[in-house]
Coordinates of C-alpha atoms in Angstrom, one line a residue:
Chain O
X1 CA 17.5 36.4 4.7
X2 CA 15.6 33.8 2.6
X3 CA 12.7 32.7 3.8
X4 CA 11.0 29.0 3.8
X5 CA 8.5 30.3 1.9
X6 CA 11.3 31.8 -0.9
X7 CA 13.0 29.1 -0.4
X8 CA 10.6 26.2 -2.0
X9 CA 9.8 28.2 -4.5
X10 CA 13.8 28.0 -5.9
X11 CA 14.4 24.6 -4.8
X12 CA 11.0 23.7 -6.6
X13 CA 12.8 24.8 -10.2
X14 CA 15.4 22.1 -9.3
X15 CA 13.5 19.4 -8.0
X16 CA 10.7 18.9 -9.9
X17 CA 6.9 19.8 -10.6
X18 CA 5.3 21.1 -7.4
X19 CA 1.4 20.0 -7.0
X20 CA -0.4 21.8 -4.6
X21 CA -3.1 19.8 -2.2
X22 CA -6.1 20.6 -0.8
X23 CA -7.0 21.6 2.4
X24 CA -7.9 25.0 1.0
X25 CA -11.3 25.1 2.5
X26 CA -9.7 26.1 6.2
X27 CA -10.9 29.4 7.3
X28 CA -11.0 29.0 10.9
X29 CA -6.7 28.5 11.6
X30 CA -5.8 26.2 14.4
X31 CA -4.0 27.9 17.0
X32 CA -0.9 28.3 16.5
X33 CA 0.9 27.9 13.1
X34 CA 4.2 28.0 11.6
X35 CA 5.5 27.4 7.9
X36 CA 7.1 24.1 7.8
X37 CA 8.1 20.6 5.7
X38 CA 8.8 17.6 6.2
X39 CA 10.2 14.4 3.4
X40 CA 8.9 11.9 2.4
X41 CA 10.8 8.3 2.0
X42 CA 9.2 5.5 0.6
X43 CA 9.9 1.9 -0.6
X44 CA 13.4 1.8 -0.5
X45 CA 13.1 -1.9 0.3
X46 CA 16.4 -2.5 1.6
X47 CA 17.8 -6.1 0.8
X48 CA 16.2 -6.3 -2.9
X49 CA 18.7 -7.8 -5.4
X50 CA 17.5 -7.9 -9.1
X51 CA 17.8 -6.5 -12.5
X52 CA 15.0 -3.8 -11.5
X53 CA 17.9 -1.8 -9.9
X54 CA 21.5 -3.1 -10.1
X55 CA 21.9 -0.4 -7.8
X56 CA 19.9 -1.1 -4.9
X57 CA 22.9 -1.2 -2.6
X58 CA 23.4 2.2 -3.3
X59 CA 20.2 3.8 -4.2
X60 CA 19.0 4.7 -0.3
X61 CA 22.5 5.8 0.4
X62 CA 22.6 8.7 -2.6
X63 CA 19.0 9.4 -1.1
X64 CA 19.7 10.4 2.1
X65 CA 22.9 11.9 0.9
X66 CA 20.7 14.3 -1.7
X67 CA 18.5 14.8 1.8
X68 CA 21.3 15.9 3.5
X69 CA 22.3 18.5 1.1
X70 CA 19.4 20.3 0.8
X71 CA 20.1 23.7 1.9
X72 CA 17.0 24.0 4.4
X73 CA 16.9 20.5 6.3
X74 CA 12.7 19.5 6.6
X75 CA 11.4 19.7 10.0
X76 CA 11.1 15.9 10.2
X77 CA 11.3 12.7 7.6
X78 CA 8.2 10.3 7.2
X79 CA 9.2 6.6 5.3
X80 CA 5.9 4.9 4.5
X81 CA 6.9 1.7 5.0
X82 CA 8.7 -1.3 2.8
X83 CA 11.9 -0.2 3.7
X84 CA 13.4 -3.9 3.6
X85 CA 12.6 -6.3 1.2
X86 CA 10.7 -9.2 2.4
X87 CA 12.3 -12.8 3.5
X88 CA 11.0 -15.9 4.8
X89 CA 14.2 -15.6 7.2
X90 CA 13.6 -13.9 10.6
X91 CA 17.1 -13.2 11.0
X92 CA 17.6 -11.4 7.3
X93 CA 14.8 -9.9 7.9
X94 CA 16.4 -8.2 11.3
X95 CA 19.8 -8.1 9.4
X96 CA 18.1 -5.6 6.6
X97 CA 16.2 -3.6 9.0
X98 CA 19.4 -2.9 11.0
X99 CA 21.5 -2.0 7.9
X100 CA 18.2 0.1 6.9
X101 CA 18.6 2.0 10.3
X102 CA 22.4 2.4 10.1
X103 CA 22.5 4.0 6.3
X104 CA 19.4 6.1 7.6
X105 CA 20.9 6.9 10.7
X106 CA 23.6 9.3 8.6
X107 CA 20.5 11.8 7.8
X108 CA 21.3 15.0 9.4
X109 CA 17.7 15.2 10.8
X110 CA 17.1 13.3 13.4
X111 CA 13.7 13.7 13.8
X112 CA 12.4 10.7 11.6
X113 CA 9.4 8.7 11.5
X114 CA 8.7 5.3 10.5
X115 CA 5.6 2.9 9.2
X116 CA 5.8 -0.5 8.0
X117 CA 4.9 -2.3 4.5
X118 CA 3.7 -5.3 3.8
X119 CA 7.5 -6.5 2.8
X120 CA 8.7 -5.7 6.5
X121 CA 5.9 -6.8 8.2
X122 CA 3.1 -8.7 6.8
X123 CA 5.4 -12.6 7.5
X124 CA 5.7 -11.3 11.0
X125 CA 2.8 -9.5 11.9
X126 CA 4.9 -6.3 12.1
X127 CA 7.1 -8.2 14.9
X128 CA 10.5 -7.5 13.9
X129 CA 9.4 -3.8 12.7
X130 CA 8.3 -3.0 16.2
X131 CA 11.6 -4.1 17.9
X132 CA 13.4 -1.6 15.6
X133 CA 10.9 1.4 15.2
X134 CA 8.2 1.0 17.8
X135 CA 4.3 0.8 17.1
X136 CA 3.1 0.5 13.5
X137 CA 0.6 3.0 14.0
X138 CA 0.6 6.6 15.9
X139 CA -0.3 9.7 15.7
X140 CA 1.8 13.3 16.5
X141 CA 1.0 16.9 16.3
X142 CA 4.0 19.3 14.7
X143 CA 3.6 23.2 14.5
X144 CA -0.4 23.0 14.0
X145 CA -1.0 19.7 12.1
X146 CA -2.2 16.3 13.3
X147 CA 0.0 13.6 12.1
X148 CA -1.8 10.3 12.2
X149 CA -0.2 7.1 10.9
X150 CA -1.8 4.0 10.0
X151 CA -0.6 0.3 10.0
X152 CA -2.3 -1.5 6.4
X153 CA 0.2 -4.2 6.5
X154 CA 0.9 -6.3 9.5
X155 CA -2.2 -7.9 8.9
X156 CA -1.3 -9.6 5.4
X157 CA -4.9 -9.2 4.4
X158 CA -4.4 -6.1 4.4
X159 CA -6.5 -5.0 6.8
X160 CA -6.7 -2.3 9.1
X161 CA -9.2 -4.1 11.6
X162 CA -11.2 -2.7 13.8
X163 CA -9.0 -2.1 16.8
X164 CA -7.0 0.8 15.0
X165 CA -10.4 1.7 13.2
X166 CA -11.7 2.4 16.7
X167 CA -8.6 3.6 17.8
X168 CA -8.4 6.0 14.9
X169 CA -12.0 8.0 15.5
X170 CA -10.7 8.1 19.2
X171 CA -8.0 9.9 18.0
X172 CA -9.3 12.5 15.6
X173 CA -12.4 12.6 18.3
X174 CA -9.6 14.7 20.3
X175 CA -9.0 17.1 17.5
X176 CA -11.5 20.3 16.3
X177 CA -13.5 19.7 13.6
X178 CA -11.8 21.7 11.3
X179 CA -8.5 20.5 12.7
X180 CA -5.2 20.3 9.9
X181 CA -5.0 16.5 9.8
X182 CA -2.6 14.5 7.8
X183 CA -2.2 11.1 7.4
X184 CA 0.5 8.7 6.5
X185 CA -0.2 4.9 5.6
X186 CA 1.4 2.5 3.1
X187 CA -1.4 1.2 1.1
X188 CA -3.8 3.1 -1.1
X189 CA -7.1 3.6 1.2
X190 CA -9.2 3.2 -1.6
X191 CA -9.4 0.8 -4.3
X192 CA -6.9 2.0 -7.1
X193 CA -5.9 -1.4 -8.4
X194 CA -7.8 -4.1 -6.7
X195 CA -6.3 -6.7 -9.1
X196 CA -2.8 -5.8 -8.4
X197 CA -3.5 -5.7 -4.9
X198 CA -3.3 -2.0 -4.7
X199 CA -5.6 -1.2 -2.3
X200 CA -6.7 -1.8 1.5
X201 CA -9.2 -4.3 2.9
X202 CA -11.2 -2.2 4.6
X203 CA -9.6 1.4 3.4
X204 CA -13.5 2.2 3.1
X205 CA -13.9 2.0 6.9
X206 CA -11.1 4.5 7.2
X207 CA -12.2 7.5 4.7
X208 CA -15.7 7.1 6.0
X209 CA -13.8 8.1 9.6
X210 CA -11.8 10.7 7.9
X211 CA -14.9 12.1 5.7
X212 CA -16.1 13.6 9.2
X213 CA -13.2 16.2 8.4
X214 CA -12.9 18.7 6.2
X215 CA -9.0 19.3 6.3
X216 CA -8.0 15.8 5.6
X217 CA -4.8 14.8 3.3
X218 CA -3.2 11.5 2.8
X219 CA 0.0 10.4 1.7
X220 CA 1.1 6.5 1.2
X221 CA 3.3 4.5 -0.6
X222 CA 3.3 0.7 -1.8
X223 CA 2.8 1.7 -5.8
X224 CA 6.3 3.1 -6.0
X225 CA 5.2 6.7 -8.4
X226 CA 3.4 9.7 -8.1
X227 CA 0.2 9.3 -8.0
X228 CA -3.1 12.2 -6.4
X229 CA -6.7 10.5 -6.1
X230 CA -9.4 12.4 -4.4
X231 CA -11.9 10.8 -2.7
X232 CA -14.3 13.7 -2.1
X233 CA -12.7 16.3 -0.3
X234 CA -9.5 14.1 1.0
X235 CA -6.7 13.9 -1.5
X236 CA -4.6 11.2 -2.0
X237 CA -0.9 10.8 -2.9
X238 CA 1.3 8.2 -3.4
X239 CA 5.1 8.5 -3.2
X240 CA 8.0 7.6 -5.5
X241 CA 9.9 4.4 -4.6
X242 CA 13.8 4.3 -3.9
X243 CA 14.1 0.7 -5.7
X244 CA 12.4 0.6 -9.1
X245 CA 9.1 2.3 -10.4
X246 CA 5.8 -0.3 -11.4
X247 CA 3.3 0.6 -14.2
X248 CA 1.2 3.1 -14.6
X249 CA -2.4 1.9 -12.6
X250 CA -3.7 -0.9 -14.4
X251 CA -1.7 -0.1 -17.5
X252 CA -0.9 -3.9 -18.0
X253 CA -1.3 -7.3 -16.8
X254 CA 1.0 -7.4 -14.3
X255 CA 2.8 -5.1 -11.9
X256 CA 6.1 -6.0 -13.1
X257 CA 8.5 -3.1 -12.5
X258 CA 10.2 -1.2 -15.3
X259 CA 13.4 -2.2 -16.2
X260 CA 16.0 -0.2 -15.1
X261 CA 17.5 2.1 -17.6
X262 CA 21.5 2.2 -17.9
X263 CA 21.3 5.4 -19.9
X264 CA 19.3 7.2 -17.3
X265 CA 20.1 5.2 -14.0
X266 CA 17.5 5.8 -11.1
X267 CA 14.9 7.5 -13.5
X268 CA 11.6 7.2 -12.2
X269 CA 12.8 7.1 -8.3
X270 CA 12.9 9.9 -5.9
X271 CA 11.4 11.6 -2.9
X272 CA 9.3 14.5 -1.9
X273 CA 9.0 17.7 0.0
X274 CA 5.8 18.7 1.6
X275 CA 5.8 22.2 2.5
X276 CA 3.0 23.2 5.0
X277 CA 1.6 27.1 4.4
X278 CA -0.2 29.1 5.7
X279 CA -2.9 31.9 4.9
X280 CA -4.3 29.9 3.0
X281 CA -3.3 26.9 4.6
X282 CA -1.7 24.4 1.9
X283 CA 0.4 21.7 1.5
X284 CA 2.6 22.0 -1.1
X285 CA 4.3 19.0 -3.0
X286 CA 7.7 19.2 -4.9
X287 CA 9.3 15.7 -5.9
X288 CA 13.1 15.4 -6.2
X289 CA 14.9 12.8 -7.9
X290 CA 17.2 10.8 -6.2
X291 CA 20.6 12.2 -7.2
X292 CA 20.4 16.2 -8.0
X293 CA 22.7 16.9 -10.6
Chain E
X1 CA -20.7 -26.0 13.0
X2 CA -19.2 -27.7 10.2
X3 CA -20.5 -25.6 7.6
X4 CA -19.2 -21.6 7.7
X5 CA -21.1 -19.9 4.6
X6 CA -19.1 -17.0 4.4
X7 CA -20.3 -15.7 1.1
X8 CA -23.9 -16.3 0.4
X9 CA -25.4 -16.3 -3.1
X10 CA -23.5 -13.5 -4.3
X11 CA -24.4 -11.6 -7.3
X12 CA -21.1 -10.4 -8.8
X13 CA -20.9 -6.8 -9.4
X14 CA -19.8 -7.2 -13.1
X15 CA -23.9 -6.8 -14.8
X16 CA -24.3 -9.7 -13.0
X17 CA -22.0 -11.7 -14.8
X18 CA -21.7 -14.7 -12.3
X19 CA -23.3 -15.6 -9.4
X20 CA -21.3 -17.5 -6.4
X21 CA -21.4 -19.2 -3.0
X22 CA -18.0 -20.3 -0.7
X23 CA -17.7 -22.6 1.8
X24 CA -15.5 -24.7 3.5
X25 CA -16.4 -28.2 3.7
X26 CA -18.5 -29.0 0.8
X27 CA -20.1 -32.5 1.9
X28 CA -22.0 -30.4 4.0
X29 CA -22.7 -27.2 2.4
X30 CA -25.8 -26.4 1.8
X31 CA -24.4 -25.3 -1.9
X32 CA -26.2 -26.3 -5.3
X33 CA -26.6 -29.9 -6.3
X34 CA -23.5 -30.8 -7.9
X35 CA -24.3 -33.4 -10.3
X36 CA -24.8 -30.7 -13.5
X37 CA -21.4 -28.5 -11.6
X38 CA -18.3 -28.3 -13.6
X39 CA -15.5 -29.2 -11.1
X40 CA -12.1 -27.8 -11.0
X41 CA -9.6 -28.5 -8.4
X42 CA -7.3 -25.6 -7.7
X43 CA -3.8 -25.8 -5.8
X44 CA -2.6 -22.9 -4.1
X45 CA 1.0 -22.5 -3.3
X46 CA 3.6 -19.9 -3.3
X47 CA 3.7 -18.1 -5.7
X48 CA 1.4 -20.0 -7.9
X49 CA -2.7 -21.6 -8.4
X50 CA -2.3 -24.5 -10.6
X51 CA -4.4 -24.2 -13.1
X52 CA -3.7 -20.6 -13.5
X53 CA -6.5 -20.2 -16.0
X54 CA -9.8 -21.3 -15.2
X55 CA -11.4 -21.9 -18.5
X56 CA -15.8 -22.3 -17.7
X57 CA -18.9 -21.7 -19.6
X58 CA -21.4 -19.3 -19.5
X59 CA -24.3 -20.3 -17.7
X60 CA -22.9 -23.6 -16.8
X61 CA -22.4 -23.8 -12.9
X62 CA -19.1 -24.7 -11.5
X63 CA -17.4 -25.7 -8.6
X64 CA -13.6 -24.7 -7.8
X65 CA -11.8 -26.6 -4.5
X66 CA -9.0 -25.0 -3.7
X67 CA -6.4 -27.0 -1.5
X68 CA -3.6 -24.6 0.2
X69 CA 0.1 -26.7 0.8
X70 CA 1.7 -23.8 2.8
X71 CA -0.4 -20.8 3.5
X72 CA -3.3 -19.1 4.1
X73 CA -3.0 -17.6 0.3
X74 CA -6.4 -15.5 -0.3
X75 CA -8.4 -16.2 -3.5
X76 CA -10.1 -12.7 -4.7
X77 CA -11.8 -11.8 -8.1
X78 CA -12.0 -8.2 -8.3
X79 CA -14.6 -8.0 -10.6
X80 CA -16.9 -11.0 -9.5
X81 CA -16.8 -9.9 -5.8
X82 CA -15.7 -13.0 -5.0
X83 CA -12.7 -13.7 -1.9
X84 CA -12.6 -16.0 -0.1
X85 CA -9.5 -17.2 2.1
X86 CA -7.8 -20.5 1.5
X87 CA -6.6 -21.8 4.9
X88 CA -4.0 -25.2 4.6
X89 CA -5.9 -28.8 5.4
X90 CA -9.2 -28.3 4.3
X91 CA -10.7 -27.8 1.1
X92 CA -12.3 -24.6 0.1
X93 CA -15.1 -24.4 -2.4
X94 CA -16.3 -21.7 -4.6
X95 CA -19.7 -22.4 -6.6
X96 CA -20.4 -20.0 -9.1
X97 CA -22.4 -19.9 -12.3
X98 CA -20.7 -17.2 -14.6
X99 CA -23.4 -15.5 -16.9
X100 CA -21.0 -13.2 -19.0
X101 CA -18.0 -14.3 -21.4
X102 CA -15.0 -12.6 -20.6
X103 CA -11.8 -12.3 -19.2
X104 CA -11.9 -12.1 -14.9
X105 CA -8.5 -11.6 -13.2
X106 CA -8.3 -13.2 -9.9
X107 CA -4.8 -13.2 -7.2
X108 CA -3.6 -13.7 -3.8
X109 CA -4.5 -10.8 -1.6
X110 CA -2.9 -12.0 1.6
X111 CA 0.8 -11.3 1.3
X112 CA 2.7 -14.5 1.6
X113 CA 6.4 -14.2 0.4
X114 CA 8.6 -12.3 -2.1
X115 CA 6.8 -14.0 -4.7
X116 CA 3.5 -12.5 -3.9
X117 CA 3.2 -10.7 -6.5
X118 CA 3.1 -12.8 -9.0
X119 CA 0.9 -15.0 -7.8
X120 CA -2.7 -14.3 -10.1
X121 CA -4.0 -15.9 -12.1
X122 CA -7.2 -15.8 -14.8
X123 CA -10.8 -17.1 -14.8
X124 CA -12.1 -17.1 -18.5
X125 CA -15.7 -17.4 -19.3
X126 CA -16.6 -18.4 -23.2
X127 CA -19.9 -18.6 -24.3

């Protein structure tokens, strides 16, 4: 019988290029441990209408359909946030977020976790997210790992504030030092773009919390590509969109997206697997289109 | 208090290309004396500031007063170190005395609307 481990290393030849992360430096395991992945969603901002993707009606669906068929269903799904597109209108904004849940609610795994962006929640202060998904941020432990998620966007400055800052180092205060901690959030933590508004208020406040532990990785979303950053020993990476791709960081003046390409429809968009291993303990990326052919 | 200084004399992080002060209320700030400022009244609205493109001098002091119609839009310049936030009915003023020509990018960093995004605009500095 295959195993998982087997496993990613054929569906990596279909899906894509596979980037390893950090969290090499573990030596001391956590207690108990057991290979695992989970996908990521992100951006799929639900509601969008526009010649970035004539498509957009269709694009989350063939997502979670290509989710479905992979042969070895992830543990559990992760969407970092902007999973509608944002309107003034309280009621469109419920309307997208309930059509978002139905056309998710086909994935076979049922076991899927939600954050907010800016677009469903900055207008509202997360309001309407929190009627259909709960709290914006939390934190979960799977098979070994500390999931913590963090809420960048229901303030619409962008910042995390000192409530969830606190709450945050409460949080990882619970865990051992060398504990396998990963972290989910929409916005970059760091500055990558401060003049496209890529980035988080006070991010600064939140690696300084996270620099207290060795085994720290982050994944987000909000720049719609791939994209690793380290910021000393935590890495950094950013997910594909499932709406349209934006410029490279800082490439141009403006972070218009790319135009959609008739010849190669949903180029640029996609998801990701991240495989957990262990001995050594790794986390290892592989991004998949949106349609496999 | 009438008067909320919430950036002091800030020297920008770009060599020290400009230096600036915010506050809210400027008939009783305790900012420069503006009879040598260059003035520029800014509007802020979604998606837009109008003027878009701030055109000063180099070592001239200036004054911007921004007026909000509909939002608490932000006003940041990366690479001045300059935001401030521009709250509806009141007038928010920026002094600043750029010392380097160039080219300064500024935009609204509290999300306000589907247009967000586009809403930037440019400070240039000629010499």
């Amino acid at each position: 019988m295959i195993n998982r481990r087997d496993f990613m290393k054929l569906s990596a030849v279909g899906g894509g290029a596979v980037f390893l992360s950090g969290l090499s430096q573990i030596t001391q395991a956590a207690a108990a441990y057991d290979d695992f992945y989970f996908v990521q969603l992100s951006d799929s901002h639900w509601g969008y209408q526009g010649p970035a993707n004539p498509e957009a009606n269709n694009t989350l669906r063939k997502a979670v359909e290509t989710v479905n068929g992979l042969e070895l269903q992830p543990d559990f799904i992760m969407f970092t946030g902007d999973l509608t597109h944002t309107t003034d209108d309280p009621k469109e904004r419920r309307k997208r977020l309930t059509e978002f849940r139905d056309i998710v609610s086909d994935l076979k795994v049922k076991n899927v976790h939600f954050i907010p962006g800016e677009h469903d929640a900055s207008l509202d202060n997360g309001a309407a997210f929190k009627e259909f998904f709960g709290e914006t941020h939390y934190s979960f432990d799977h098979k070994g790992v500390h999931f913590v998620t963090l809420d960048n966007v229901s303030d619409p400055g962008a910042s995390i504030g000192e409530a969830q800052l606190a709450w945050l180092a409460a949080d990882l205060a619970k865990q051992a030092r060398d504990a396998r901690i990963v972290v989910f959030t929409h916005r970059p933590l760091f500055d990558l773009v401060p003049k496209w508004d890529w980035a988080t208020r006070d991010g600064a406040k939140v690696v300084q919390i996270l620099m207290e532990y060795p085994n720290v990785t982050v994944f987000y979303g909000h720049i719609h590509q791939e994209n690793h950053h380290m910021t000393g020993h935590i890495a950094h990476h950013s997910a594909k969109s499932l709406v349209f791709p934006l410029p490279a960081p800082g490439s141009q003046d403006k972070r218009t997206p790319l135009p959609w390409n008739p010849a190669a429809p949903f180029s640029g968009l996609g998801f990701r697997e991240v495989e957990a291993e262990d001995k050594p303990f790794q986390l290892k990326i592989t991004e998949f289109p949106v349609t496999r052919a | 208090m009438d008067l909320q200084i919430s950036k002091g004399w800030k020297i920008g992080t770009a060599c020290l290309a400009i230096l600036a002060l915010v506050s809210i209320g400027a008939a009783h700030s305790a900012a420069p004396k503006t009879g040598k400022e260059r003035v520029v009244k800014v509007v802020a609205k979604r998606f837009i500031y109008t003027p878009n493109e701030i055109i000063l001098k180099a070592g001239v002091p200036a004054r911007l007063e921004f007026t909000s119609l509909d939002f608490v839009h932000g006003f940041k310049v990366p690479d001045l170190d300059i935001r401030v936030d521009l709250p509806p009915g009141k007038v928010t003023t920026v002094h600043l005395t750029p010392q380097k020509a160039g080219v300064y990018d500024f935009l609204c960093d509290n999300f306000c609307g589907v247009g967000h995004e586009e809403m930037s605009g440019k400070i240039i500095v000629k010499d």
